[in-house]
Coordinates of C-alpha atoms in Angstrom, one line a residue:
X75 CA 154.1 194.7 83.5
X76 CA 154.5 194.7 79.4
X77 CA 151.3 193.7 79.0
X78 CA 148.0 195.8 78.4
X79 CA 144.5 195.1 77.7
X80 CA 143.3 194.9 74.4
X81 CA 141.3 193.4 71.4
X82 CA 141.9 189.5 70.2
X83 CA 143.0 190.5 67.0
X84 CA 141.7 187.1 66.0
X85 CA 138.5 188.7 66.6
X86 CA 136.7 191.2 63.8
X87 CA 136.0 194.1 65.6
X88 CA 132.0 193.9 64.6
X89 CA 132.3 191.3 67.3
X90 CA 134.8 192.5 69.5
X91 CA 134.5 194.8 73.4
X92 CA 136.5 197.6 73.6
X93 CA 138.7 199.3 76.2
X94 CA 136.1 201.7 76.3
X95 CA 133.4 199.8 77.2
X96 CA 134.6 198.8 80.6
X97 CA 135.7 203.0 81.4
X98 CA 133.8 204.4 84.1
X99 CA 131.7 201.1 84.4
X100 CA 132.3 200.6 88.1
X101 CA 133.6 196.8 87.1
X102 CA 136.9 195.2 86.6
X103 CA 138.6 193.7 83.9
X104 CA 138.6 190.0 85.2
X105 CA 141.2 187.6 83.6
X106 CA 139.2 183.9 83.3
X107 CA 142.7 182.4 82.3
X108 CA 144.6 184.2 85.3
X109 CA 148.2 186.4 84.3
X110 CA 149.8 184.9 87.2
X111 CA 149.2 181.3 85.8
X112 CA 151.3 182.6 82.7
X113 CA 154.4 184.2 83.9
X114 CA 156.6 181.6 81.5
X115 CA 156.5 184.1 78.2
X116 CA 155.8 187.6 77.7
X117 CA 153.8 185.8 74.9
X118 CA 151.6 184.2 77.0
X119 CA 151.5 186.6 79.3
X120 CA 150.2 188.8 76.1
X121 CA 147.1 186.5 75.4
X122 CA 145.3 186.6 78.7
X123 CA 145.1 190.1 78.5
X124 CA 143.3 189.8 75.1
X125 CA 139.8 191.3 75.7
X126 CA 138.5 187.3 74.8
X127 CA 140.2 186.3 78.0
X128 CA 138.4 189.0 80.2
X129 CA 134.8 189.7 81.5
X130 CA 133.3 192.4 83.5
X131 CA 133.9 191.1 86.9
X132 CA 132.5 192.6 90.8
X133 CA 136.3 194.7 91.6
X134 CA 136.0 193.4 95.1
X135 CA 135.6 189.4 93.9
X136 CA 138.5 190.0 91.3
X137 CA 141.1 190.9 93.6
X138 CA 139.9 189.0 96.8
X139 CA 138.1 185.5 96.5
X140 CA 138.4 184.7 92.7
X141 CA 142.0 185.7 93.4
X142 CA 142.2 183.3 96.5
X143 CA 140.9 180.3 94.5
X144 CA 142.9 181.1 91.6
X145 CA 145.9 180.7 93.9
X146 CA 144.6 177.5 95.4
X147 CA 144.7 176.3 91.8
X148 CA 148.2 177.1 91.6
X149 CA 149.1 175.6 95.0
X150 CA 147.7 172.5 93.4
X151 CA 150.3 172.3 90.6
X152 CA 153.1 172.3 93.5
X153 CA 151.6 169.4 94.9
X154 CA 150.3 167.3 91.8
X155 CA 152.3 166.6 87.9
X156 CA 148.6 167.5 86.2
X157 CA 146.1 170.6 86.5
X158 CA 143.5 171.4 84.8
X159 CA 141.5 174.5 85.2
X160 CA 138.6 175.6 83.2
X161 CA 137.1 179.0 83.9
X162 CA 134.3 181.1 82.2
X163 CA 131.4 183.3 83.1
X164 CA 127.4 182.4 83.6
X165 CA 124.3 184.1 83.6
X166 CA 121.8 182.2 85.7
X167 CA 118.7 183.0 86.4
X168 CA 116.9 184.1 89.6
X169 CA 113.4 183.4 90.9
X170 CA 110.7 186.4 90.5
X171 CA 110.6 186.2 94.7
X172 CA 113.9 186.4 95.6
X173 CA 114.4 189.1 92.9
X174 CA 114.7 191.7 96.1
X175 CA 117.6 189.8 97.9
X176 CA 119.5 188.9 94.7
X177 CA 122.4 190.7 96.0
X178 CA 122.6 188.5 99.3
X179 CA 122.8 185.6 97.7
X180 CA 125.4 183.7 98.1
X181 CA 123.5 180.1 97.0
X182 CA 125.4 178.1 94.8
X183 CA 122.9 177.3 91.9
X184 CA 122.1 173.6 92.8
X185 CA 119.8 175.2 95.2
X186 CA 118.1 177.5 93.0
X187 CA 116.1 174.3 91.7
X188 CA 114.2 173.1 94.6
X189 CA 110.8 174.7 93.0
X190 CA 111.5 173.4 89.2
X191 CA 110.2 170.0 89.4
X192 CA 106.5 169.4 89.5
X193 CA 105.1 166.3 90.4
X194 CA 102.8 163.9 88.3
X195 CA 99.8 164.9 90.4
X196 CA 100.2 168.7 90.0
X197 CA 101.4 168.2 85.9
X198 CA 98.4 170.5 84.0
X199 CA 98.9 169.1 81.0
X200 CA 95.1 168.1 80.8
X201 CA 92.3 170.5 81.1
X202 CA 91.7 169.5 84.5
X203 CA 91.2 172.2 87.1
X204 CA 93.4 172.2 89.9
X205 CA 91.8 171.8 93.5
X206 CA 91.4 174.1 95.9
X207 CA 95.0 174.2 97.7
X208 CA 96.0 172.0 95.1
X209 CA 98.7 172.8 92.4
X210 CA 100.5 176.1 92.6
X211 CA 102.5 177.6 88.9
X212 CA 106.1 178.0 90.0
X213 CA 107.3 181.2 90.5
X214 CA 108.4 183.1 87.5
X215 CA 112.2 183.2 86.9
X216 CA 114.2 185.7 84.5
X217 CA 117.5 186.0 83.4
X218 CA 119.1 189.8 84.6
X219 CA 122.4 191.8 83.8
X220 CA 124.1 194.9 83.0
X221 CA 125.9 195.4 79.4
X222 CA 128.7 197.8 79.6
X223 CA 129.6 200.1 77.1
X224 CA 128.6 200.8 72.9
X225 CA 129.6 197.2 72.4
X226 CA 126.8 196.3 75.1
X227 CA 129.5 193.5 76.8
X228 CA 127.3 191.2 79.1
X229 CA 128.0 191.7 83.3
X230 CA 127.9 187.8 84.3
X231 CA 126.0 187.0 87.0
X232 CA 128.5 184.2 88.0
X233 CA 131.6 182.9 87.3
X234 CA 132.3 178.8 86.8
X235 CA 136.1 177.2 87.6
X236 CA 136.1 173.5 87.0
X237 CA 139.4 172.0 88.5
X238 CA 140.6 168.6 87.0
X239 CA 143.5 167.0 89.3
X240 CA 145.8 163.8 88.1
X241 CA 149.1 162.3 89.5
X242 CA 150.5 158.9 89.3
X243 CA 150.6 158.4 93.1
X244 CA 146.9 159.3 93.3
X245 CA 144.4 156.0 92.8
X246 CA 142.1 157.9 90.5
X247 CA 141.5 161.4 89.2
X248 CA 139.7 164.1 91.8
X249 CA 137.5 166.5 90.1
X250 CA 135.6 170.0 91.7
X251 CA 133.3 172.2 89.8
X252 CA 132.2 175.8 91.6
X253 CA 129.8 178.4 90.5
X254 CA 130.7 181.7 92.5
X255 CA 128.5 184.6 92.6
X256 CA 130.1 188.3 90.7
X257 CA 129.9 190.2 93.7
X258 CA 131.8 190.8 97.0
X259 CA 132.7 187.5 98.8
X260 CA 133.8 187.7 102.4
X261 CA 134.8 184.4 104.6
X262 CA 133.2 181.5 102.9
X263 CA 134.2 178.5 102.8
X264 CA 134.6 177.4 98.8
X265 CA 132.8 174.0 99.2
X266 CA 129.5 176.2 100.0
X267 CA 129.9 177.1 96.3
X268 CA 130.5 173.8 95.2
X269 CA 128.3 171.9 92.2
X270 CA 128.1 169.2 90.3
X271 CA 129.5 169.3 86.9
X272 CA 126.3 168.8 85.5
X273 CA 124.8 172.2 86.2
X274 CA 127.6 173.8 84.9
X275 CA 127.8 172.0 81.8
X276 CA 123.7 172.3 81.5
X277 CA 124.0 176.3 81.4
X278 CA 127.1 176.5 79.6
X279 CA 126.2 173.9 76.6
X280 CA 129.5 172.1 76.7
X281 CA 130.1 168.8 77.5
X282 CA 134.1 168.8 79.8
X283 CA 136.7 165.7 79.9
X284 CA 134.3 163.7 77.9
X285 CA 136.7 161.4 78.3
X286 CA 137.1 161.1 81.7
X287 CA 135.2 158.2 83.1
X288 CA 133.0 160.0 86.0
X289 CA 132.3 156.9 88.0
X290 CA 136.1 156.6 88.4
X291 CA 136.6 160.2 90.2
X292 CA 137.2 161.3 93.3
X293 CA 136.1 165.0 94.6
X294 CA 138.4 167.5 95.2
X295 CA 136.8 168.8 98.3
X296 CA 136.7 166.0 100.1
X297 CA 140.8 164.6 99.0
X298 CA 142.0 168.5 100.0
X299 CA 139.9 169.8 102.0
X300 CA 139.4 172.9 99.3
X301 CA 140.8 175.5 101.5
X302 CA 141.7 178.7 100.5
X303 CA 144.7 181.1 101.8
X304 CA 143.6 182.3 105.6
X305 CA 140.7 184.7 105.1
X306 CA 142.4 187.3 107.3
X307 CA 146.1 186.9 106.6
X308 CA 144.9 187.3 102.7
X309 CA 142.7 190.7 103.7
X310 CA 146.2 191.9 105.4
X311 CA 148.3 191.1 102.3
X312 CA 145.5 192.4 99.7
X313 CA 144.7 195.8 101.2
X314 CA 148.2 196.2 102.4
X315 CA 148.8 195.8 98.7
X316 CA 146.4 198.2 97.4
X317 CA 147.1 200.8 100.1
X318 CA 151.0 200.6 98.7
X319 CA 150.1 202.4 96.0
X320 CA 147.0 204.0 95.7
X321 CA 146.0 206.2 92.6
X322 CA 144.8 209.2 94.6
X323 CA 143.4 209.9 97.6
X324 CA 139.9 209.0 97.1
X325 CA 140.7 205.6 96.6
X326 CA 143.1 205.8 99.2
X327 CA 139.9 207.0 101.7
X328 CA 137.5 204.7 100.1
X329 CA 140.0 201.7 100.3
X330 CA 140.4 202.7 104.4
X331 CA 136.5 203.0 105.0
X332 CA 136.0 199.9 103.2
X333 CA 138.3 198.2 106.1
X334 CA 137.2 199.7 108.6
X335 CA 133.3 198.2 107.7
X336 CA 134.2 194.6 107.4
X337 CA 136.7 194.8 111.0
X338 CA 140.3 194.3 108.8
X339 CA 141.5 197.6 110.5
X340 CA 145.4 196.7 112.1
X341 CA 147.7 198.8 113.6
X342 CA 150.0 198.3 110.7
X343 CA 147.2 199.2 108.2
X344 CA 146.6 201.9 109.7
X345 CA 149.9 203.2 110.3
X346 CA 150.5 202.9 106.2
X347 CA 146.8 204.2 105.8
X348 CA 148.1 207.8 108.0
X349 CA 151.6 207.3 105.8
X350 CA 150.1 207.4 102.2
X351 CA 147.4 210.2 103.5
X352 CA 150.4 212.5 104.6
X353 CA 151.9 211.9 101.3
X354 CA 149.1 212.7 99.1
X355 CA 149.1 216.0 101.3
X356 CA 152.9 216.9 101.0
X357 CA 152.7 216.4 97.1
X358 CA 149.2 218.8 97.0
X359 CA 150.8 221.0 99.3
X360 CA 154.0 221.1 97.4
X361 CA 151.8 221.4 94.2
X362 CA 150.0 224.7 95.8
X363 CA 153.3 226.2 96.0
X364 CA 154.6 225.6 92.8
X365 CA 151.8 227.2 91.8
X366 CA 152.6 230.6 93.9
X367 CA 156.3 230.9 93.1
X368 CA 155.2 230.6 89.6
X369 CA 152.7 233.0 90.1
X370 CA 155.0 235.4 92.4
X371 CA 157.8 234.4 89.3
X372 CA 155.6 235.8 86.3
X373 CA 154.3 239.0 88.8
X374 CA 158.0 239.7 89.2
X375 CA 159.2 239.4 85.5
X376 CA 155.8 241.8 84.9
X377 CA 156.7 244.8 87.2
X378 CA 160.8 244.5 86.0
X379 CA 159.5 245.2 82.7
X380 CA 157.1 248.0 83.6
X381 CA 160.4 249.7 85.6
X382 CA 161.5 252.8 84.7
X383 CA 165.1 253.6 83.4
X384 CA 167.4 255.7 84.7
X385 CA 169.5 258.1 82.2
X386 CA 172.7 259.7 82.9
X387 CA 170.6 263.5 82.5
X388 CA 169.4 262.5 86.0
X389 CA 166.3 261.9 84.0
X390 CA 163.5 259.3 84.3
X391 CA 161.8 257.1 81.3
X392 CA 160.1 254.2 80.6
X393 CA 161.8 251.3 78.7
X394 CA 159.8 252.9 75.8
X395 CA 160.9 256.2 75.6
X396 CA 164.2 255.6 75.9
X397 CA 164.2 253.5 72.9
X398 CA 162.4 255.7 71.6
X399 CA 165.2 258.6 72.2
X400 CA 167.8 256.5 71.7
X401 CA 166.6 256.3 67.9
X402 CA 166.5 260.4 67.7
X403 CA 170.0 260.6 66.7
X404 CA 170.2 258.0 64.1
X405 CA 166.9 259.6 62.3
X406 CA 168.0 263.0 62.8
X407 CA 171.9 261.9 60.9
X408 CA 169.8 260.2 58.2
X409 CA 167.5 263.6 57.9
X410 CA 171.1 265.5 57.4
X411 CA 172.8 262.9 54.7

C-alpha cells in the first residue's frame, strides 16, 4: 500500500514515461513483474512499481485474465521448489483483411502465419508471369498501436508470459509460452493462447534458458492441465472486489452495467451493488445539506448584523449610529479641554 507508481530512476528521463502519460488514457498501469509476486520487502515491492516494470495494458485484462494467470503462476510455486516467469509486452502485426475484426480476435499468433509461406512454384523471383489463377501476393500486414501521452509510450498489442517449471521429483523440466491479446478476455481456456517459444523469441529478439536443453522438456499444458481459477467464482471475487470500494458512482454504475452484459449479475452482487448506490446518495445528500446550513448559517450572521439596536431613550439605531453617538461625548470633552 506504500508503494506508488513512478520513474526507474535508473532511467534518464529523455527516455523515461511519465505518470502523466497514462492520465486520462483509458488504459491501466499493468505490472509485467506482478506486486503480488513481491510481497517479501517493501523494497521489492518498490521496484515493480517502477514505470520500467509497467505497460499500458486493456483495464479489463489487467484485473481479470492476466490477473488469473498470474495467480496460476503463483499456485505453481506451492506445488514445485523452482519457477520461472518471464513476462513482457509485443506488438504483432495483423493481416490488411482481418484489419476490421482485429478486436475479435482472440488467435494466438501461431495462427496468424498460415498465409506467410509461399511455395517454390508461386516464388516470383524470376520475371516470369504468373498464370491465370495462379500465384496470388499475400495480403498486406502492418504493425498498429496507440502511444499514450508527450512521451508517446507504445499500447502493446499483446502481452507474452513464458513459464519455466523444475523440481527434483519431476523427470524433466516442463516449459509453456503464451501470447494473450491486450484487450477483454472472458472464459478461455489458456492453452487456446498457447505458442511455441519460438514465436515469442522471433518477435521479441531474445534467445530464453539458452541453456535449457529443449528436447529434454516437457509442456506445461499437458503435465497441469494449465487451468486457471473458476471463470465464475473469479468474476464473483473480482467485481465483488471492485464494487467494495468504488471511486464514485459512475464507476460504481458502469462497473454494474458491465455485469449485467456478460450474465455475472448474483443476488449478492446486487445486494452490494443497491448498498454502495444508497451510500453514494446519503453522502451527496448529506453534502446538499451542509451546503444549506452553511448557507442558512452565513444568511443568519448577515441579518444579526444588519439588526438594529435598542437604546435605553426608547430609541432605535443601527449598529452604526450608535457607535457613532457613543463617540459624541468623548469628542465633545476633547472640544472643551
Amino acid at each position: 500500500k506504500m508503494s506508488k507508481f513512478d520513474r526507474d530512476p535508473s532511467i534518464p528521463h529523455l527516455f523515461s514515461s511519465d505518470n502523466r502519460d497514462f492520465r486520462g488514457s483509458g488504459w491501466s498501469r499493468g505490472h509485467m513483474a506482478p506486486a503480488g509476486n513481491n510481497k517479501h520487502s517493501q523494497a521489492a515491492m518498490n521496484q515493480t512499481f517502477y514505470l520500467t516494470n509497467i505497460v499500458p495494458q486493456d483495464l479489463d485484462n489487467n484485473g481479470n485474465y492476466w490477473n488469473r494467470l498470474e495467480i496460476y503462476c503463483r499456485e505453481l510455486t506451492k506445488q514445485y521448489s523452482d519457477v520461472y516467469v518471464i513476462s513482457g509486452p509485443l506488438w504483432l502485426p495483423e493481416m490488411e483483411e482481418n484489419a476490421e475484426n482485429i478486436q475479435e480476435a482472440y488467435s494466438p499468433i501461431r495462427w496468424k502465419h498460415q498465409n506467410d509461406d509461399i511455395s517454390e512454384k508461386g516464388d516470383r523471383s524470376s520475371n516470369e508471369k504468373p498464370k491465370k489463377g495462379g500465384w496470388k501476393p499475400p495480403p498486406k500486414k502492418f504493425v498498429k498501436y496507440q502511444v499514450l501521452g508527450k512521451s508517446n509510450v507504445a499500447v502493446p498489442t499483446h502481452l507474452f508470459k513464458i513459464i519455466l517449471v523444475e523440481d527434483p521429483s519431476l523427470e524433466r523440466p516442463m516449459l509453456g509460452a503464451f501470447v494473450v491479446p491486450n484487450k477483454p478476455i472472458q472464459n478461455v481456456r489458456l492453452r487456446e493462447f498457447e505458442v511455441d517459444l519460438e514465436e515469442i523469441e522471433k518477435y521479441v529478439g531474445v534467445r530464453f534458458h539458452q541453456d535449457l536443453d529443449r528436447s529434454q522438456v516437457a509442456s506445461l499444458c499437458l503435465d497441469t492441465g494449465c487451468k486457471l481459477n473458476d471463470y465464475r467464482e473469479f468474476q464473483d471475487f473480482f467485481w465483488n472486489r471492485s464494487m467494495s470500494n468504488p471511486w464514485n458512482m459512475h464507476q460504481l454504475e458502469r462497473d454494474w452495467k458491465t455485469i449485467c452484459e456478460r450474465g455475472l449479475k448474483s443476488e449478492k452482487l446486487e445486494q452490494l451493488y443497491l448498498t454502495k448506490k444508497q451510500e453514494f446518495l446519503d453522502k451527496q445528500k448529506a453534502k446538499e445539506d451542509e451546503k444549506v446550513v452553511k448557507a442558512a448559517g452565513v444568511e443568519a450572521i448577515t441579518t444579526s448584523l444588519r439588526q438594529p439596536v435598542v437604546q435605553g431613550s426608547g430609541d432605535t439605531q443601527s449598529v452604526e449610529s450608535s457607535a457613532t453617538k457613543s463617540e459624541q461625548p468623548a469628542v465633545q470633552l476633547a472640544a472643551a479641554a
